[in-house]
Structures are given as C-alpha cells and as structure tokens.
mmCIF file of C-alpha atoms in Angstrom:
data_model
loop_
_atom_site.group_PDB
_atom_site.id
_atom_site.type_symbol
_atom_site.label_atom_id
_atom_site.label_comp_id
_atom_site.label_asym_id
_atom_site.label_seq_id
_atom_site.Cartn_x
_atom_site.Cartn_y
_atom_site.Cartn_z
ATOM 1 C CA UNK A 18 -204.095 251.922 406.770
ATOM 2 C CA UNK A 19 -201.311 251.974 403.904
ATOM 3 C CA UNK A 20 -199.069 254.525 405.940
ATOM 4 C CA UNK A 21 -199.293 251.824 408.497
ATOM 5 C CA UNK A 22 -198.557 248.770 406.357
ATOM 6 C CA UNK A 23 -195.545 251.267 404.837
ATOM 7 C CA UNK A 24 -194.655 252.397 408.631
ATOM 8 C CA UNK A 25 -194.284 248.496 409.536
ATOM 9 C CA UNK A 26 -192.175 248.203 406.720
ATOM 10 C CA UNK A 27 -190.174 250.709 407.725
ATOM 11 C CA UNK A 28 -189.268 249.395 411.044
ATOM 12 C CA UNK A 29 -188.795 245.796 409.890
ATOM 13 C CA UNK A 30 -186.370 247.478 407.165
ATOM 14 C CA UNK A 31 -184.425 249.065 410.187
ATOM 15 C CA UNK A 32 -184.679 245.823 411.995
ATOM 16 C CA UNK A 33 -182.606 244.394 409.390
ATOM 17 C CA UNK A 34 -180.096 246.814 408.382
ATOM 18 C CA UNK A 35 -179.399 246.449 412.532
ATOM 19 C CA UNK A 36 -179.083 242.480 412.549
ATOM 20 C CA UNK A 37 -175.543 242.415 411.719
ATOM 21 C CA UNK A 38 -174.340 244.706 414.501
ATOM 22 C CA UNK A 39 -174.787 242.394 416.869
ATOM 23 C CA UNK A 40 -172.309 239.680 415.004
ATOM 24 C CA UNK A 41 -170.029 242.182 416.424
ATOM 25 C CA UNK A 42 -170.209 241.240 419.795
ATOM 26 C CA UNK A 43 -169.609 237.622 419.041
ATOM 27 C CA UNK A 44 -166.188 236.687 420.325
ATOM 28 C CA UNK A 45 -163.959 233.815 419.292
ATOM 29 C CA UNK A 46 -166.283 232.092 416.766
ATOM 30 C CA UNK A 47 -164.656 232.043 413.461
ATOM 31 C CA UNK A 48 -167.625 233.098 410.731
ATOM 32 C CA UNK A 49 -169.147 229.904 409.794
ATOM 33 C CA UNK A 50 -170.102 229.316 413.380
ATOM 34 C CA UNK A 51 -171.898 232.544 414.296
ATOM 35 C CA UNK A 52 -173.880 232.440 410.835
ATOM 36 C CA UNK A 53 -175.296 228.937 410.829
ATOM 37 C CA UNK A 54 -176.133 229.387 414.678
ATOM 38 C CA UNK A 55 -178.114 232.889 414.133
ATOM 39 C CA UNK A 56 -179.434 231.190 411.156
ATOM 40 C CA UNK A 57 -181.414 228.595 413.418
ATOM 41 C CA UNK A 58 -182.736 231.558 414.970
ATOM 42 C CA UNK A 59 -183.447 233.808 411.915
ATOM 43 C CA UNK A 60 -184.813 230.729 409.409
ATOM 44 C CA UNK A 61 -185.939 227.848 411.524
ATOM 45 C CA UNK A 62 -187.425 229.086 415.210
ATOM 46 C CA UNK A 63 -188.231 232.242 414.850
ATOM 47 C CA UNK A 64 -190.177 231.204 411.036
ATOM 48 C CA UNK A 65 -191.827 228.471 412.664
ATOM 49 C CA UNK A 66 -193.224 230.311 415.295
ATOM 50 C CA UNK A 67 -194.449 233.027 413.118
ATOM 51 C CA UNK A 68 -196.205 230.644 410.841
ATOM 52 C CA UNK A 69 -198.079 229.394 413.389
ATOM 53 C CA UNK A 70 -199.744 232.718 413.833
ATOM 54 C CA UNK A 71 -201.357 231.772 410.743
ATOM 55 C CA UNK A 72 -203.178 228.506 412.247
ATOM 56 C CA UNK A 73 -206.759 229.410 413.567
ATOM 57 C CA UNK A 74 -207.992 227.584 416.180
ATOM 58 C CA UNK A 75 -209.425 224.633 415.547
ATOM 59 C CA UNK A 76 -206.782 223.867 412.726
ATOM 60 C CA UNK A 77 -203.208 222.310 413.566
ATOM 61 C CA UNK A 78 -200.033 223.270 412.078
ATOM 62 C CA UNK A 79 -199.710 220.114 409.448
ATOM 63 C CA UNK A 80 -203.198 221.171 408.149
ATOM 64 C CA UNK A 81 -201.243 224.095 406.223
ATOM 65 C CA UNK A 82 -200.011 221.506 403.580
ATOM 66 C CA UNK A 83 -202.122 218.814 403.189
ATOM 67 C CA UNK A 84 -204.219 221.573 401.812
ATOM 68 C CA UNK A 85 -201.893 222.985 399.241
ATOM 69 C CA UNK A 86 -200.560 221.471 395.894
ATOM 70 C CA UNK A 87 -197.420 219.581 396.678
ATOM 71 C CA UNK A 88 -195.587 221.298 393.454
ATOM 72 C CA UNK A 89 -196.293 224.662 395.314
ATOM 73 C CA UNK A 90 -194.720 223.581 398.461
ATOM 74 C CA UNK A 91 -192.002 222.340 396.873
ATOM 75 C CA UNK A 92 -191.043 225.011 394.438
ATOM 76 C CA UNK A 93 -191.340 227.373 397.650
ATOM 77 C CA UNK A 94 -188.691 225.134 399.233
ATOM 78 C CA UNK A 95 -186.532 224.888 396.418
ATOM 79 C CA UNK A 96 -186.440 228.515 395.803
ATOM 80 C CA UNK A 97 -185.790 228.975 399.634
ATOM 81 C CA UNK A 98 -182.403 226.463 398.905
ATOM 82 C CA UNK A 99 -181.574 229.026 396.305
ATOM 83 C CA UNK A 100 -182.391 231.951 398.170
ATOM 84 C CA UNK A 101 -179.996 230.308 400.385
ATOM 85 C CA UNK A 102 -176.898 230.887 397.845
ATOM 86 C CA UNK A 103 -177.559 234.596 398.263
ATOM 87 C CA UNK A 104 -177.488 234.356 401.960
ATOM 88 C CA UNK A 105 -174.050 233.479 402.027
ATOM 89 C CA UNK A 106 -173.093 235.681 399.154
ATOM 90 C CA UNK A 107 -175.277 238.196 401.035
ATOM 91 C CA UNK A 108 -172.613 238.114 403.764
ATOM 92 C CA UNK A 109 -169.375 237.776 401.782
ATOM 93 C CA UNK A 110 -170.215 241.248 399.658
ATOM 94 C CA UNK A 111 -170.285 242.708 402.864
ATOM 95 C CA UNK A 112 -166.864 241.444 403.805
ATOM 96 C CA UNK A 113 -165.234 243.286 400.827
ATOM 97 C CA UNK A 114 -167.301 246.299 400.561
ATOM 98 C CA UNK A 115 -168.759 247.146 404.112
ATOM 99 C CA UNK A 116 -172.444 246.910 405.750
ATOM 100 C CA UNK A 117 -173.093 249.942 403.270
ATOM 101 C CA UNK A 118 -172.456 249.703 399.960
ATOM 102 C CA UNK A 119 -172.604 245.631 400.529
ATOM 103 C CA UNK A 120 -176.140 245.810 401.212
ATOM 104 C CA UNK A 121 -176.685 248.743 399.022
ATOM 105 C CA UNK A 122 -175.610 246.581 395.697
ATOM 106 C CA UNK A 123 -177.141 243.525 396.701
ATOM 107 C CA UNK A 124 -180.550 244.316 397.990
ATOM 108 C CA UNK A 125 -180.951 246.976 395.249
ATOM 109 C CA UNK A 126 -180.209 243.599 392.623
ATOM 110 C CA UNK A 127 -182.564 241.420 395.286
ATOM 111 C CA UNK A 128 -185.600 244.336 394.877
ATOM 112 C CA UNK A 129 -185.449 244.480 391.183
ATOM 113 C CA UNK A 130 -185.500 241.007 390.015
ATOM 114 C CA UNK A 131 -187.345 239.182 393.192
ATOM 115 C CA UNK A 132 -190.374 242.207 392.117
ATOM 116 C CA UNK A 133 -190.008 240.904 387.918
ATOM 117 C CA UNK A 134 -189.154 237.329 388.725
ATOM 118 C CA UNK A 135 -192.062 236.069 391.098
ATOM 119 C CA UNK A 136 -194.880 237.098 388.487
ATOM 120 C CA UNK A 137 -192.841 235.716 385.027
ATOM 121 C CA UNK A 138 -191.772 232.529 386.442
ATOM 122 C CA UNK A 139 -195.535 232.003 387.788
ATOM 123 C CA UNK A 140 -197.200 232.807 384.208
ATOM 124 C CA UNK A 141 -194.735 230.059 383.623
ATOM 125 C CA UNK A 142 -196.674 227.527 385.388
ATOM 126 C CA UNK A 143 -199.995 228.977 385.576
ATOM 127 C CA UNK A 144 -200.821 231.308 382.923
ATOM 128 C CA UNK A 145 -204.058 230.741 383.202
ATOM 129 C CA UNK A 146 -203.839 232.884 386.782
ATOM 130 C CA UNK A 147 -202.389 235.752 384.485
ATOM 131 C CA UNK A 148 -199.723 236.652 387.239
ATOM 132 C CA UNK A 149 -198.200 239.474 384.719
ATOM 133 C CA UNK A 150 -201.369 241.383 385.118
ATOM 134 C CA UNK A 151 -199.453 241.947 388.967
ATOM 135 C CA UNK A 152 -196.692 244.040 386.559
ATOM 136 C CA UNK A 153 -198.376 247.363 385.799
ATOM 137 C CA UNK A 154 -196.696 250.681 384.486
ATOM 138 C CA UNK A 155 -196.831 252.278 388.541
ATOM 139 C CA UNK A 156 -195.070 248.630 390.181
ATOM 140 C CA UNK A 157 -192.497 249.008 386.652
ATOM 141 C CA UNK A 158 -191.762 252.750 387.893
ATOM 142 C CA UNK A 159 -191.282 251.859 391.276
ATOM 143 C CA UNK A 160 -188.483 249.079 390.276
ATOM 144 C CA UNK A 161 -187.029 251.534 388.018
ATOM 145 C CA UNK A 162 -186.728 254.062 390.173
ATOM 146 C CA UNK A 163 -185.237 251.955 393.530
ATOM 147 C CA UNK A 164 -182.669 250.680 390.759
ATOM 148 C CA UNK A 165 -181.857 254.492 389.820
ATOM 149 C CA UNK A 166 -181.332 254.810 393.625
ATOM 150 C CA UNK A 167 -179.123 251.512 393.977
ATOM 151 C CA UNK A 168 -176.581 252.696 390.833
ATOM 152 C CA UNK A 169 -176.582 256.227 392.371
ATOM 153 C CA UNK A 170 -175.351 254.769 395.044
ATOM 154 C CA UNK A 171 -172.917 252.907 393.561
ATOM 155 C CA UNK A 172 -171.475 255.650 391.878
ATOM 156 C CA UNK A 173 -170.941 256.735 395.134
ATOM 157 C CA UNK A 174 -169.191 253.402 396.342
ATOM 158 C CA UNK A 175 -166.786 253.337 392.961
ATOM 159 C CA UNK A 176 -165.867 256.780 393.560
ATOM 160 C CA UNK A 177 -165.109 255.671 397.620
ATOM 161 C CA UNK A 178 -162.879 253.034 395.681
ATOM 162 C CA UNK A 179 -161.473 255.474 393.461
ATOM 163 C CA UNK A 180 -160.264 258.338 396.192
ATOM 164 C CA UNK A 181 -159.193 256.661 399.434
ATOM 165 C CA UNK A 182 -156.226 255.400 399.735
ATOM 166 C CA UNK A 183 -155.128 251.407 400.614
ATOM 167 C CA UNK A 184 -154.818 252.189 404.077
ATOM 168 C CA UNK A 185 -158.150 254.208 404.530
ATOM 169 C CA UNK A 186 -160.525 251.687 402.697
ATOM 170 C CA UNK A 187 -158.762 248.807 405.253
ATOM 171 C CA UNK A 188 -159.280 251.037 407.825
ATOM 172 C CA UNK A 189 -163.125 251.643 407.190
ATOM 173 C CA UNK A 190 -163.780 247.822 405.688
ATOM 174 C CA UNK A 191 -160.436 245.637 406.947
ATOM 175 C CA UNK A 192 -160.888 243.111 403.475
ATOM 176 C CA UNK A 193 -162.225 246.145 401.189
ATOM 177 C CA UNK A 194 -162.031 244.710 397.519
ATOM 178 C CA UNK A 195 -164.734 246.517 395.319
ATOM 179 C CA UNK A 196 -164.064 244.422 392.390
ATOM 180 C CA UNK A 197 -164.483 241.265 393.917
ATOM 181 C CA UNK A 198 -167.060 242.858 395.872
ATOM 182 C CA UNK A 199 -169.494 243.988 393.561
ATOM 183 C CA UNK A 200 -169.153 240.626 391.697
ATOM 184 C CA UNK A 201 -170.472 238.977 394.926
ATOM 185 C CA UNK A 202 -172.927 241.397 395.444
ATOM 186 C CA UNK A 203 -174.307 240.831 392.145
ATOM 187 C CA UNK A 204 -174.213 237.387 392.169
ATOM 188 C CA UNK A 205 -176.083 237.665 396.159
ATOM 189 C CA UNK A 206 -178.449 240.101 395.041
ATOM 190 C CA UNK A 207 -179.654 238.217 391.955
ATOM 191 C CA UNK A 208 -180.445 234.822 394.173
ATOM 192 C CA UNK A 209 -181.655 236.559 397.047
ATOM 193 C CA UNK A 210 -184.407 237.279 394.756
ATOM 194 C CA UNK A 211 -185.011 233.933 394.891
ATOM 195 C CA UNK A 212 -187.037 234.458 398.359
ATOM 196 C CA UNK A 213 -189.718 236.903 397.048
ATOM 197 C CA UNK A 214 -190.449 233.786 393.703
ATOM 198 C CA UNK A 215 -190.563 231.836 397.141
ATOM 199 C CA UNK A 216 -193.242 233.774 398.195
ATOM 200 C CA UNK A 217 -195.269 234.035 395.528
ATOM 201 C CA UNK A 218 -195.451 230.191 395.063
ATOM 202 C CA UNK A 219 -196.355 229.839 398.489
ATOM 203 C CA UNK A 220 -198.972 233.033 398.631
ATOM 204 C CA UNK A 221 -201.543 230.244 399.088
ATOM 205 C CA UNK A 222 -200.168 227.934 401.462
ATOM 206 C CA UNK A 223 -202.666 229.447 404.407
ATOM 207 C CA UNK A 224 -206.578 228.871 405.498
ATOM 208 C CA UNK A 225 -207.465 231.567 402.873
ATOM 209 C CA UNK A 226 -210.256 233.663 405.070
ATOM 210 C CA UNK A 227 -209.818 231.660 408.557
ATOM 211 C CA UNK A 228 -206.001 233.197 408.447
ATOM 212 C CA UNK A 229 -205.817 236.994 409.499
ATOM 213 C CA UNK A 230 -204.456 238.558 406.614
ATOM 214 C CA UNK A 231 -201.511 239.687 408.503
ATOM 215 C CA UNK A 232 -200.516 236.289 408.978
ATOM 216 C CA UNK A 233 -201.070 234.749 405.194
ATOM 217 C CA UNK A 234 -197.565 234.730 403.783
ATOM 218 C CA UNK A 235 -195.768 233.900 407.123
ATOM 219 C CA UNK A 236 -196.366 229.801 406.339
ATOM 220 C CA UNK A 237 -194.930 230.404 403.023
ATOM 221 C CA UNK A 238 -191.861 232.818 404.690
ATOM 222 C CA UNK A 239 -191.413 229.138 406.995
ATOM 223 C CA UNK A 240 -190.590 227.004 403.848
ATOM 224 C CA UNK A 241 -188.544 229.572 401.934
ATOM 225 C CA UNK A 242 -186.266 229.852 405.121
ATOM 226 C CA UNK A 243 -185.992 226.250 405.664
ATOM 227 C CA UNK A 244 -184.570 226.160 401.785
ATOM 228 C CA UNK A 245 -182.083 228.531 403.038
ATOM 229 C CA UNK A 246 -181.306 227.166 406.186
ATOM 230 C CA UNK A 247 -180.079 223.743 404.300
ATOM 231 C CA UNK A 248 -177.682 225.814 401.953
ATOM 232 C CA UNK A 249 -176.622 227.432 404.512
ATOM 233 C CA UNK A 250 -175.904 224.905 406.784
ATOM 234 C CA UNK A 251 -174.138 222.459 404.191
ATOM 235 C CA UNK A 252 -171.689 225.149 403.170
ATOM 236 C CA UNK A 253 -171.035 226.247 407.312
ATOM 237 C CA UNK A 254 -170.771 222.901 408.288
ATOM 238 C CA UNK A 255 -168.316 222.243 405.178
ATOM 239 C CA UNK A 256 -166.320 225.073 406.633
ATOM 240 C CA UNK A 257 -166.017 224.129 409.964
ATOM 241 C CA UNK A 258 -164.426 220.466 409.214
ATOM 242 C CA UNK A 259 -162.377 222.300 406.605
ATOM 243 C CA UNK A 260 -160.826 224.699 408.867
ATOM 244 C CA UNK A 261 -161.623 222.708 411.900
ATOM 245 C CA UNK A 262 -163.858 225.093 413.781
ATOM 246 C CA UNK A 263 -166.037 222.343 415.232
ATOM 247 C CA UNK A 264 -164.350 223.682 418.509
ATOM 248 C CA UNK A 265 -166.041 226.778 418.548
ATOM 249 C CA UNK A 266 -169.409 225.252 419.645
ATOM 250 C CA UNK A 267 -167.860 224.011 423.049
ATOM 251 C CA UNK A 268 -166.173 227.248 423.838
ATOM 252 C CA UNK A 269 -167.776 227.484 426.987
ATOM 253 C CA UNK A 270 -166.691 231.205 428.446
ATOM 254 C CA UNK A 271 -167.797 233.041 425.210
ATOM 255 C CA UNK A 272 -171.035 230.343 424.616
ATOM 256 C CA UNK A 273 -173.955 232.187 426.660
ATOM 257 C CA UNK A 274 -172.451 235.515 424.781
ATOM 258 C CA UNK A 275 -172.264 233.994 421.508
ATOM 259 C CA UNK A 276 -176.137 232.421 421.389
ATOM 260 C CA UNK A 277 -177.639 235.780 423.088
ATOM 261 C CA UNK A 278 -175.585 237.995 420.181
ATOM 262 C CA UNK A 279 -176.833 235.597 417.442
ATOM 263 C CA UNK A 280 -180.426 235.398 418.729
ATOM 264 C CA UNK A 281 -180.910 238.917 418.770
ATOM 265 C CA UNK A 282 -179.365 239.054 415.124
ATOM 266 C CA UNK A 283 -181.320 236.725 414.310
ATOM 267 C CA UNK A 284 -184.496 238.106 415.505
ATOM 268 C CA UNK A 285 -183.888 241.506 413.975
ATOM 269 C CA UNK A 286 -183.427 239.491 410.425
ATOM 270 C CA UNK A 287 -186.781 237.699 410.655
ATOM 271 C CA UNK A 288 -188.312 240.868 411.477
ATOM 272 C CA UNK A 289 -187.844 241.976 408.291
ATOM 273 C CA UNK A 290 -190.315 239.631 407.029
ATOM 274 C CA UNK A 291 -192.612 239.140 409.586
ATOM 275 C CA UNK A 292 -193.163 242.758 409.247
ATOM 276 C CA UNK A 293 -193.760 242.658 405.579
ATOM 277 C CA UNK A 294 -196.578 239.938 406.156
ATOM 278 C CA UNK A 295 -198.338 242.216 408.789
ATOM 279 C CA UNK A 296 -197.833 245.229 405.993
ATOM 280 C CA UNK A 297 -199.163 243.445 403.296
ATOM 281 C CA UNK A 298 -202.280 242.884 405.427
ATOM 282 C CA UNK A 299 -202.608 246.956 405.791
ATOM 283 C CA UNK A 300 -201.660 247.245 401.924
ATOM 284 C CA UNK A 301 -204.194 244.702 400.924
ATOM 285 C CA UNK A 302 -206.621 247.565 399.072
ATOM 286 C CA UNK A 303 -203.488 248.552 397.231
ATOM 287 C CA UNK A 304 -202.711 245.795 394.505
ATOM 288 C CA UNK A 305 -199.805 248.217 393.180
ATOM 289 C CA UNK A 306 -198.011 248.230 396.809
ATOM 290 C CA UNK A 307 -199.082 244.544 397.498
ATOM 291 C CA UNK A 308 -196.908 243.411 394.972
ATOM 292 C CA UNK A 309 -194.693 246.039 395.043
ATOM 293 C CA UNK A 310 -193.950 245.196 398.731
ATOM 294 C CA UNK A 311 -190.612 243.272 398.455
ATOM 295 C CA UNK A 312 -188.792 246.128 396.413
ATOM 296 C CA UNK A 313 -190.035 248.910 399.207
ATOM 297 C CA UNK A 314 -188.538 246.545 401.832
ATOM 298 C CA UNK A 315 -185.392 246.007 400.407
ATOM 299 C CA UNK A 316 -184.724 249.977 399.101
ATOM 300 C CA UNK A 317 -186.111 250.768 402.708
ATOM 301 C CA UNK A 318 -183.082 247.926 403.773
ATOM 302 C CA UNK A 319 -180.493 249.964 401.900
ATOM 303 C CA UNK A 320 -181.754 253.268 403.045
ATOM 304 C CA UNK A 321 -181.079 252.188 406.740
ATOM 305 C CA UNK A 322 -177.975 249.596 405.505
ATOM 306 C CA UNK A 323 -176.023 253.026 404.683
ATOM 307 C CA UNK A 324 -177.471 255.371 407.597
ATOM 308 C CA UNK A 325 -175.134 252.266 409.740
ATOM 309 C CA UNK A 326 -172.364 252.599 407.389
ATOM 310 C CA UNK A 327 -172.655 256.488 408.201
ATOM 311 C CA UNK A 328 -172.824 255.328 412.049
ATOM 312 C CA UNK A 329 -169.669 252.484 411.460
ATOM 313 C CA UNK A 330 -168.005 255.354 409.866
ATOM 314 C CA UNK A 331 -167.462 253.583 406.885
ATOM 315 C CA UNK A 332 -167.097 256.371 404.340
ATOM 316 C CA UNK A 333 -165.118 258.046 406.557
ATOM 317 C CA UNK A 334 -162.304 259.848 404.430
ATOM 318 C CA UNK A 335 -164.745 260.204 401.851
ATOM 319 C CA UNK A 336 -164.814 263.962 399.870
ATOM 320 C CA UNK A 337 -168.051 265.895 400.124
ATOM 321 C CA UNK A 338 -168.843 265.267 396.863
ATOM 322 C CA UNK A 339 -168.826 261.254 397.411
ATOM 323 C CA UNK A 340 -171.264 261.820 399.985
ATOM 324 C CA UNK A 341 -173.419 263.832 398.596
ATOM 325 C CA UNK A 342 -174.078 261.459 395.521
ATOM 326 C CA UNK A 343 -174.703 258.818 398.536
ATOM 327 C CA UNK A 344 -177.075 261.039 399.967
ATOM 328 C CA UNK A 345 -178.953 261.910 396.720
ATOM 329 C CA UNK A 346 -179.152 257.871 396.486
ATOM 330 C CA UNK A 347 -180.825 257.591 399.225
ATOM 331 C CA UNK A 348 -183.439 260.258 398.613
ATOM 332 C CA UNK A 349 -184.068 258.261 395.725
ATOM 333 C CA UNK A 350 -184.552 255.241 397.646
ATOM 334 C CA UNK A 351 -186.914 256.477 400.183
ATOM 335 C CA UNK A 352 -188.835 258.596 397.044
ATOM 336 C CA UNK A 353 -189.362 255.018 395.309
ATOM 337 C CA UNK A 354 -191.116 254.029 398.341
ATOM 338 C CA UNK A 355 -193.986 256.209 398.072
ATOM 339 C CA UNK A 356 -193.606 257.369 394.196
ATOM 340 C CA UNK A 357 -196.504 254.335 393.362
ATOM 341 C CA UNK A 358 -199.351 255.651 395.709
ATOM 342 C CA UNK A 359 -199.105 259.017 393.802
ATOM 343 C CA UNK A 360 -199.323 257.646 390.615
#
C-alpha cells in the first residue's frame, strides 16, 4: 500500500513538471492571459470538483463548513492568498532560469519550509494538539536530505551560469538572469510553502470517517486554491489594463487553441495534488510519510522539472562535469523519497 501511495505521487509529480509544456502551444496571449485562464482550471474547477469527491451521499457540498471552525477555514484561505504570491513568483523564476533549475530552487525552498512550517505555526494556535510531535528525527532527515539534493543542484545551475556564454544561456532560457533568478525563486519557494500550512489548517475540513480517506484533504486543497486564485487574478488582471491585453480574450482564431492548451495545463497542475490526497490515503499507516508527503512531492517535482529541462535542452552547452553534479542532485532527490521508510 505505501509503494502505491509513493507510486501516485510519482505520477502526480510528473503531471506537474509537464503542466507548463503545454503554455507552449498557446499563441498570441501575452502571459497574464494564459496564466489567470489555466488558473480557473487548475484552482477553481478542477478543485471544486475534486472536493466534492469528499461529500458522501446523503451530505451536500455546504455541509463541509458549517461543520468546521470558521478560524480554520479562514486561515486555510488566507494561506491559499499567500500561497498565491508564490504562484506568480513560481512562474517568473522560471522566466530567468528555465523549467529546470526554476523549479529546482523553488520547490526544493517550497518542500523544506511548507514540511517545518505547517506543524510550528499550528502548535501556535493549538498546542494543546502537540502538532510538533508530527516533526520526528526520520521526517527532519528527509527535509535535510531533499535540501542537500536542491543545493546540489544548484551548484549545478551556478556553474551553468558560470561557463556558458551570453549567447548560449539566451539560447537555452531567452531572459536567463540567475541572479535575479534565484532571488525570485527564493522568494516563490518560501510562499509556496504557504499551501502545505494551508493544508494542515484545513486537514479537518471533511466528514471525518463518512469521507474515503483518499478524498480528506481535497476540501481543504479547494480553499487553499481559491486563496491563490484571488492573488493571482488581481495581479493578471492588473497586468492586462496596464499593458492593455484585455484584447487577448476576444482573439477569436487562437481562442478554442488557447482554452484547450490551458485546460490541459491546468489539469496536469491539479493533479499534483489530487494525487497527493489519494497517496496520503495509501500512506495513512505511515505517520513519518503522511506528513512527510508534501516534501516527497515537491523533490519528486524537481526530479521530473529537470528530466524536461534535459528534454527542452536547457543545459545544452553544459560541460560533463555540470551535468554530472545535476545528475548526482537528482539521485539525491529521488533517495530522499524513500530514505524515511528505511529508517
């Protein structure tokens, strides 16, 4: 049952580190448009519909929070608007350093903190749960170790920076700046975690043993997104009366393309999450993996993040020796996975 839970993980972590290939095949939409219009897909539909998985029958939908402290549903929403800020982030680190080592600094930051931050910030506010009991020496190594895997590969990205020329790092990533990237990427990385403190408030938002465990987080997943969807949308809608992009939703030959390219993205984002709450309901004998389960997904993100860059031939020009501190990252990454359940 947990090689399942991990294997689901796994393939929602692929999911992900695919979702932004599609973007590519959105034509004449400037980037504010294509990123608030997946976003309805990847926080509002798609979330909705996969928290009402969690709704037995007999129950309706509005049930889920009428039965849950307010100050829980709120906090999960307001870390959700804050998760938001790293969504945008998320995407501008990948501007200046590439699908790869974008994703690679920023979900590495994302794993570590959103696996330390949900349990502090929830002894905050109800120490008498003891949520730090959730941070034991095996879920501590497993943090340490995908963070190991994240500077290794980092190494890898400053040394990319170091040894290609102007020319070749335009040529692989057309707005390459690592300085300004890794700045972003920090920043991104540090409120993404954000969505995993989301979580954790919202853990109980659910009909406790009516909902199939694989189904339990998924309401809470809903209210986190919808916290990101309003960031989100404030800052793309800013942008498109700024640089007058309004036009770009009545652009009627590209329009059918556009909404197809940005579902799909869109559904292979959400993915990401949907499978976690299926895989937390195959890890749920494992306590260590349970909450451990965010950081696995988002070194499992990077592992996949960088097999694209490989594929987008982003470290293309690169000297063997670059690559193989990439590639000894990634071993890491995927070691960190599994290094818990040995322990």
């Amino acid at each position: 049952m947990i090689a399942l839970g991990l294997l689901i993980i796994a393939i929602g972590a692929f999911c992900q580190s695919s979702s932004y290939v599609p973007i590519n095949k959105v034509k004449n939409w400037s980037w504010e448009s294509y990123w608030i219009v997946q976003g309805i897909f990847a926080w509002l539909i798609l979330p909705f519909l996969g928290a009402l998985l969690a709704v037995p029958e007999g129950h309706s939908f509005c049930e889920l929070f009428s039965v849950t402290p307010s100050f829980n549903i709120w906090m999960t929403i307001l870390f959700g608007v804050l998760w938001g800020v790293g969504g945008l982030t998320f995407g501008l680190s990948m501007r200046y350093l590439g699908v790869a080592l974008g994703q690679s600094i920023a979900l590495g930051t994302c794993a570590g903190l959103g696996t330390i931050m949900g349990p502090v910030l929830l002894n905050v506010f109800f120490p008498e749960n003891d949520p730090l009991s959730q941070l034991t020496f095996a879920v501590i190594l497993g943090v340490v170790v995908t963070l190991v895997g994240i500077a290794i590969i980092g190494i890898a990205g400053s040394m990319k920076a170091a040894t290609l020329s102007e020319e070749e790092k335009k040529a692989a990533v057309k707005d390459f700046n690592f300085p300004k990237g890794i700045m972003i990427a920090l920043l991104a990385g540090f409120m993404s975690g954000c969505f995993n403190v989301g979580l954790e408030f919202g853990k109980e938002i659910n009909f406790g043993e009516l909902t199939d465990p694989m189904f339990r987080t998924l309401p809470a997943t809903f209210l986190v997104t919808i916290g990101g969807f309003v960031t989100n949308a404030v800052y793309c809608f800013y942008q498109n009366s700024r640089n007058k992009t309004w036009g770009d939703y009545r652009k009627g030959g590209v329009l059918l393309n556009n909404i197809v390219f940005c579902l799909l993205a869109g559904a292979l984002w959400y993915s990401q999450f949907f499978g976690l709450a299926l895989a937390k309901g195959f890890l749920i004998d494992s306590p260590v993996l349970t909450t451990l389960s965010f950081c696995i997904l988002m070194a499992l993100n990077v592992v996949f993040s960088n097999v694209w860059g490989i594929i987008l031939r982003e470290w293309k020009g690169c000297n063997r020796k670059t690559i193989a501190v990439l590639i000894t990252g990634i071993i890491v990454l995927i070691v960190s996975s599994f290094l818990p359940q040995l322990i």
